[in-house]
Tab-separated table of N, CA and C in Angstrom:
chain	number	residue	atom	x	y	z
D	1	UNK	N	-42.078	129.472	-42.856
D	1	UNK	CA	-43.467	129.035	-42.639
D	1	UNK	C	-43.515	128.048	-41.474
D	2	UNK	N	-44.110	127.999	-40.184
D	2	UNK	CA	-44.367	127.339	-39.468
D	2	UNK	C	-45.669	126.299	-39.539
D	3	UNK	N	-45.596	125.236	-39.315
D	3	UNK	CA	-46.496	124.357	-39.391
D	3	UNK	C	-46.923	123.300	-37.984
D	4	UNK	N	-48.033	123.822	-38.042
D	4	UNK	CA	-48.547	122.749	-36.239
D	4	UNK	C	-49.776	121.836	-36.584
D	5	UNK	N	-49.846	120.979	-35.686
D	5	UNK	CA	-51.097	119.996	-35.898
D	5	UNK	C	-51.313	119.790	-37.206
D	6	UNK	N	-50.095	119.054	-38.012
D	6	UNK	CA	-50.415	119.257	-39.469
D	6	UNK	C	-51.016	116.597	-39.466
D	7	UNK	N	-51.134	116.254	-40.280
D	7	UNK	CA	-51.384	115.231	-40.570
D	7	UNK	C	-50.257	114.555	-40.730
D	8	UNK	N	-49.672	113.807	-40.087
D	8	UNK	CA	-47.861	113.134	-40.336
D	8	UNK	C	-48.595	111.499	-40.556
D	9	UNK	N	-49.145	111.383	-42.036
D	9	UNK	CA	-48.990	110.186	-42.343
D	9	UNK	C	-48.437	110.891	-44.091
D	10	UNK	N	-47.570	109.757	-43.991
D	10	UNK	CA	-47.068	109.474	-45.650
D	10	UNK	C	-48.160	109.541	-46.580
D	11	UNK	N	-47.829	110.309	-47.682
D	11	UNK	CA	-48.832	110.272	-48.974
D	11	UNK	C	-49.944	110.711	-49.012
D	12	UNK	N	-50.137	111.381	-47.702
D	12	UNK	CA	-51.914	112.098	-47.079
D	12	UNK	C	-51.416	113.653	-47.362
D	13	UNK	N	-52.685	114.115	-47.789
D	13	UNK	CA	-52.529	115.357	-48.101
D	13	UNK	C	-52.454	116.126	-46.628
D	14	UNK	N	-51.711	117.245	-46.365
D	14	UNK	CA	-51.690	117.887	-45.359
D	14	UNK	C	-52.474	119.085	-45.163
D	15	UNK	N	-53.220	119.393	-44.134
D	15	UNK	CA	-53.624	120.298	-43.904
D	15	UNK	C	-52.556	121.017	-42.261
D	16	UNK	N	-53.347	122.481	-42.163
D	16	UNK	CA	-52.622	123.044	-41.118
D	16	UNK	C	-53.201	123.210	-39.845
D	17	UNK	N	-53.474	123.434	-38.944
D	17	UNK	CA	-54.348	123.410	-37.649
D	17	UNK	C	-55.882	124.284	-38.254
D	18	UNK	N	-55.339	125.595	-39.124
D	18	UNK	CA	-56.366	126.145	-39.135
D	18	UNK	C	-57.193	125.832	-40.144
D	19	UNK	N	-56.779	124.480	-40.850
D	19	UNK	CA	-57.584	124.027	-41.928
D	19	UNK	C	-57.172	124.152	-43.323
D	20	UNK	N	-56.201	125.114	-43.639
D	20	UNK	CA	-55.919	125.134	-45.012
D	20	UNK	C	-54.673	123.819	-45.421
D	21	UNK	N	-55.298	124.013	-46.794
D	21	UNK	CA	-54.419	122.765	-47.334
D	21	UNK	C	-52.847	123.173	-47.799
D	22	UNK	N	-51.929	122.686	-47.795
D	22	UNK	CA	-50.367	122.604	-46.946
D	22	UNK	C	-50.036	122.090	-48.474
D	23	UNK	N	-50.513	120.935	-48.485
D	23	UNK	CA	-50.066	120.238	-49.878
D	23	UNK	C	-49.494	118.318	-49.567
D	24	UNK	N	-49.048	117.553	-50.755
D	24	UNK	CA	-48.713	116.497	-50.540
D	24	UNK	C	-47.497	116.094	-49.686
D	25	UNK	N	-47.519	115.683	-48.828
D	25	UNK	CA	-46.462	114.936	-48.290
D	25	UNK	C	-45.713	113.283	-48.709
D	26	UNK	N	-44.463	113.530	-48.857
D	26	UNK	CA	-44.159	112.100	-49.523
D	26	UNK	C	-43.463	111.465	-48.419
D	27	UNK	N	-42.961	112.498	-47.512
D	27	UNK	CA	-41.812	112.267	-46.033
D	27	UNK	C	-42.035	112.303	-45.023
D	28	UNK	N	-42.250	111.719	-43.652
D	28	UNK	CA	-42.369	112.032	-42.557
D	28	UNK	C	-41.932	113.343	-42.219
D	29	UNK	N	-40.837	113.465	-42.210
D	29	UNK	CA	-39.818	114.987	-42.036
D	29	UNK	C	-40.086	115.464	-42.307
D	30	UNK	N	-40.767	116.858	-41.689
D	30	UNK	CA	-40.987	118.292	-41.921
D	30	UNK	C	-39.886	119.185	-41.465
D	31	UNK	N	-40.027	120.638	-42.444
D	31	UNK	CA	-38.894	121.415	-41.398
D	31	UNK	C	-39.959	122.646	-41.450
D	32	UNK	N	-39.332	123.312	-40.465
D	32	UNK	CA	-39.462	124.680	-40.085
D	32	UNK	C	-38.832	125.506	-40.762
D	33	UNK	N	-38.848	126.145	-41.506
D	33	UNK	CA	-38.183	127.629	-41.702
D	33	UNK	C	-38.147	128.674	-40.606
């Protein structure tokens, strides 16, 4: 799953460029698959 223009603050829910919701983030660090 690739992820762009997503929200990189801690504890903010993430969305994806095109708007759908991604889910909670607890980590700065994202990966790519």
């Amino acid at each position: 799953m690739r992820i762009k223009k997503i929200t990189e603050v801690i504890g903010s829910k993430v969305y994806t460029d095109s708007g759908d919701f991604f889910g909670e983030i607890e980590e700065a660090n994202l990966q790519e698959n």
